[in-house]
PDB file of C-alpha atoms in Angstrom:
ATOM      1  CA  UNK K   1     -11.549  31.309   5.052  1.00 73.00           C
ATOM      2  CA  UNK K   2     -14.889  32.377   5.121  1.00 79.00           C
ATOM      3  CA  UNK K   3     -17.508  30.621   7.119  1.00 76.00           C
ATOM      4  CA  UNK K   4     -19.739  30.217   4.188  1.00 84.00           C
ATOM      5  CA  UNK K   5     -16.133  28.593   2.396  1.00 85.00           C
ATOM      6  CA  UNK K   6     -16.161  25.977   4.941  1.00 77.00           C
ATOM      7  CA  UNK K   7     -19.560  25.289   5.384  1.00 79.00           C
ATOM      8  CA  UNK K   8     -19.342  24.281   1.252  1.00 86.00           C
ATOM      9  CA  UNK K   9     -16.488  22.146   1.745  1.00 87.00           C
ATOM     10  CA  UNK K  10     -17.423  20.586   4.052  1.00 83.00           C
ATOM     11  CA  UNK K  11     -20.451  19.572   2.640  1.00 88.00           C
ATOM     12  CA  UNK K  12     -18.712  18.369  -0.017  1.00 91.00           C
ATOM     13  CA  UNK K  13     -16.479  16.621   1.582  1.00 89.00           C
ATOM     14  CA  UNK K  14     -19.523  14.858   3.452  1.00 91.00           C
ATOM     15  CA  UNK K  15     -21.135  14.301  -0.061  1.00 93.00           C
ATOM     16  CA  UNK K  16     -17.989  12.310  -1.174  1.00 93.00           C
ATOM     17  CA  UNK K  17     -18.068  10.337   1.728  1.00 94.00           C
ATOM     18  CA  UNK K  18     -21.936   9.046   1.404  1.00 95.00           C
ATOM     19  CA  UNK K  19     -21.508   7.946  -2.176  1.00 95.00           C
ATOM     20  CA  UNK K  20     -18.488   5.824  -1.505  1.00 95.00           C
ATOM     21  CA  UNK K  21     -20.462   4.954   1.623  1.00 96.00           C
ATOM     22  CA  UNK K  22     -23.938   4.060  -0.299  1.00 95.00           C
ATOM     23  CA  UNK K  23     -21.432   1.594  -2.240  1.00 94.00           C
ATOM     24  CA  UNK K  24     -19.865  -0.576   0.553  1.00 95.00           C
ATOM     25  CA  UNK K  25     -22.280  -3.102   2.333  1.00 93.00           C
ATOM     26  CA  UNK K  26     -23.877  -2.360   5.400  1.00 91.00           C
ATOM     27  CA  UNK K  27     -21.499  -4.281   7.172  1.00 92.00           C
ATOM     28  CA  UNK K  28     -18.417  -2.701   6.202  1.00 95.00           C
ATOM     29  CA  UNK K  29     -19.685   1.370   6.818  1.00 96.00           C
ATOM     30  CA  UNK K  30     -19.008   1.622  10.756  1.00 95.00           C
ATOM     31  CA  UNK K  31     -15.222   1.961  10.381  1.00 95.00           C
ATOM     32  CA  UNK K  32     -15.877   4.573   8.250  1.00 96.00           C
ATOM     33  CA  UNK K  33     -18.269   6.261  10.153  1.00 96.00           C
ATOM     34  CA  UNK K  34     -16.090   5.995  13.331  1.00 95.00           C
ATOM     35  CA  UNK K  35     -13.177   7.572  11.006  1.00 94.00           C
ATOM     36  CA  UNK K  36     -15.309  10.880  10.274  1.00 94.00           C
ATOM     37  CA  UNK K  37     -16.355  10.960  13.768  1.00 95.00           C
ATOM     38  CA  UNK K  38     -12.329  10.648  15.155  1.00 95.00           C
ATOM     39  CA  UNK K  39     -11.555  13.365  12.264  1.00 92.00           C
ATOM     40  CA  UNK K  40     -14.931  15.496  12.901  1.00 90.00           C
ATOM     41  CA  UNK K  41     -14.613  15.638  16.735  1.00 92.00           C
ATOM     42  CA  UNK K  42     -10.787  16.774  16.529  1.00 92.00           C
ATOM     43  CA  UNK K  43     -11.269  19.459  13.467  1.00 88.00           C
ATOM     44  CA  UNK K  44     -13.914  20.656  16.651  1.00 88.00           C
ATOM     45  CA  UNK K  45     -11.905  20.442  19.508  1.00 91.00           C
ATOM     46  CA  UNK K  46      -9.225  22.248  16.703  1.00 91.00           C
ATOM     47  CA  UNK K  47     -10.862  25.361  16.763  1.00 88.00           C
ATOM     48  CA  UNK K  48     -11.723  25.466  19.872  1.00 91.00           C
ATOM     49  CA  UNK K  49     -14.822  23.271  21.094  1.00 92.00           C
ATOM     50  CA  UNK K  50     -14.220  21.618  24.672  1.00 95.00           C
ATOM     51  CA  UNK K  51     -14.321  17.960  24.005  1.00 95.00           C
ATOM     52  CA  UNK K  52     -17.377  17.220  25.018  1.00 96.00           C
ATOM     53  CA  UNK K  53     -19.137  19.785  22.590  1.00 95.00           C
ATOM     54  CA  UNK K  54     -16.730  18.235  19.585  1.00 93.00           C
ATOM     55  CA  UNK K  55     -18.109  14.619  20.129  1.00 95.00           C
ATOM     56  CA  UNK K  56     -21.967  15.919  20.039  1.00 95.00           C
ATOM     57  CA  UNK K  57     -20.555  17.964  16.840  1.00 92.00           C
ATOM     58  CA  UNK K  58     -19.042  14.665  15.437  1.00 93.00           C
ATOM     59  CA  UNK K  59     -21.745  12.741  16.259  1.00 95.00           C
ATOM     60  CA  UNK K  60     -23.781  14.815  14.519  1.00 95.00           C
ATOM     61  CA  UNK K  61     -21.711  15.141  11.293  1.00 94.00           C
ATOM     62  CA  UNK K  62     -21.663  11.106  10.944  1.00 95.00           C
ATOM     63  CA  UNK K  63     -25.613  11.228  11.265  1.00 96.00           C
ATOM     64  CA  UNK K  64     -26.028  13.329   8.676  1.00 95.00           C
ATOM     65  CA  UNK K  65     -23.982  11.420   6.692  1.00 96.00           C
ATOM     66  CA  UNK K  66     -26.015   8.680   7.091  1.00 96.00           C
ATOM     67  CA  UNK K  67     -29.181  10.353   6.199  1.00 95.00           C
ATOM     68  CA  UNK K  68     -26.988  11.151   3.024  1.00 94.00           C
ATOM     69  CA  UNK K  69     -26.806   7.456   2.274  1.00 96.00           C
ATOM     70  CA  UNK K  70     -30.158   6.833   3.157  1.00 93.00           C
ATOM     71  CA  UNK K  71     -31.403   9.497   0.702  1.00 94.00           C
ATOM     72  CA  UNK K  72     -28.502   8.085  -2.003  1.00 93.00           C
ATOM     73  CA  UNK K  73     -29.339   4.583  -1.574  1.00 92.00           C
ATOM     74  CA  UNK K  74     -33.181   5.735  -1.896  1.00 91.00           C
ATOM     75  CA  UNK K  75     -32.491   7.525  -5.103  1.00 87.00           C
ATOM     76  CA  UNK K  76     -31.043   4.761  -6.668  1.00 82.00           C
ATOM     77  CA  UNK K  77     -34.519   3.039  -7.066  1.00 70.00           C
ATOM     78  CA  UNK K  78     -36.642   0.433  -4.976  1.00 63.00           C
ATOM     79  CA  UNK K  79     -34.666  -1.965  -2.621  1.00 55.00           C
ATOM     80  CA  UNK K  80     -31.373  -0.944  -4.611  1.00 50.00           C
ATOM     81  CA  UNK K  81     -29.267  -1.136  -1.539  1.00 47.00           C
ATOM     82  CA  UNK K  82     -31.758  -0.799   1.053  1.00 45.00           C
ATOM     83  CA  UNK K  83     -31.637  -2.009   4.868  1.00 49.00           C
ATOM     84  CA  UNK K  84     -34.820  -1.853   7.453  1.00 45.00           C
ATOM     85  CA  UNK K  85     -32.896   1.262   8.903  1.00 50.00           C
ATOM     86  CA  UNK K  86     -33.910   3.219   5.593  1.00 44.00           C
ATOM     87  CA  UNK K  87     -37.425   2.284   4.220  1.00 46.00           C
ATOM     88  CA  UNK K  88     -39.162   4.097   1.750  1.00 43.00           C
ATOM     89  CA  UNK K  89     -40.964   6.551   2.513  1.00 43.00           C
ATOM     90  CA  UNK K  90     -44.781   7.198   1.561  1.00 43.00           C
ATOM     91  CA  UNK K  91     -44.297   9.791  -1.273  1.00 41.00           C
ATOM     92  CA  UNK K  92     -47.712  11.249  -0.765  1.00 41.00           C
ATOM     93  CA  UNK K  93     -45.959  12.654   3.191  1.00 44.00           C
ATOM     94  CA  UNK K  94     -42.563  13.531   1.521  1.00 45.00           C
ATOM     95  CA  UNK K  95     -41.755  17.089   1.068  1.00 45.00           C
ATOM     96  CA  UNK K  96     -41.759  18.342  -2.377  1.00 46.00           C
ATOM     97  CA  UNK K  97     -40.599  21.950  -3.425  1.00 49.00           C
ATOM     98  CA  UNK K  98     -43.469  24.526  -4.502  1.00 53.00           C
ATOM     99  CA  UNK K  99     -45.792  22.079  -2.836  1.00 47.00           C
ATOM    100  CA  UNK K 100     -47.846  22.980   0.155  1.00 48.00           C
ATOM    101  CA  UNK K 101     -48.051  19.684   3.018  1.00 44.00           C
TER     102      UNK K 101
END
């Protein structure tokens, strides 16, 4: 498999995960976030990270996938699902393709 393959799985994969994430309450994502970092940090130490690199590779993976829900829960409109750890940003300071900052 080709290393452009995986990378589009897995972001797909990832992608899956926020939207089922963005529907559970706040309270209830953490087990799920500990899940992809278990599965995350032993797919890593898999193909051969030492374990300390595959947790700051996991740990990584499940904070992106949090920014996915942020940006998710964000799309869905004002307040629709949001939680002081994900305000809204200032759309005048939010990057915008074809347009210079």
């Amino acid at each position: 498999m080709s290393v452009e393959t995986a990378l589009a799985q897995l972001l797909r994969m990832i992608h899956c995960r926020a939207l089922t994430l963005a529907a559970l309450p706040d309270d209830e994502r953490d087990m799920h976030y500990d899940l992809i970092r278990l599965s995350c940090c032993g797919a890593a130490e898999q193909i051969g990270q030492s374990p300390d690199k595959a947790a700051v590779t996991a740990n990584s993976v499940v904070e992106f996938t949090r920014a996915m829900v942020g940006v998710i829960e964000a799309g869905r409109g004002p307040d629709a699902g949001r939680t002081a750890n994900w305000p809204l940003g200032d759309s005048s300071t939010v990057w915008q393709p074809g347009r210079s900052q």
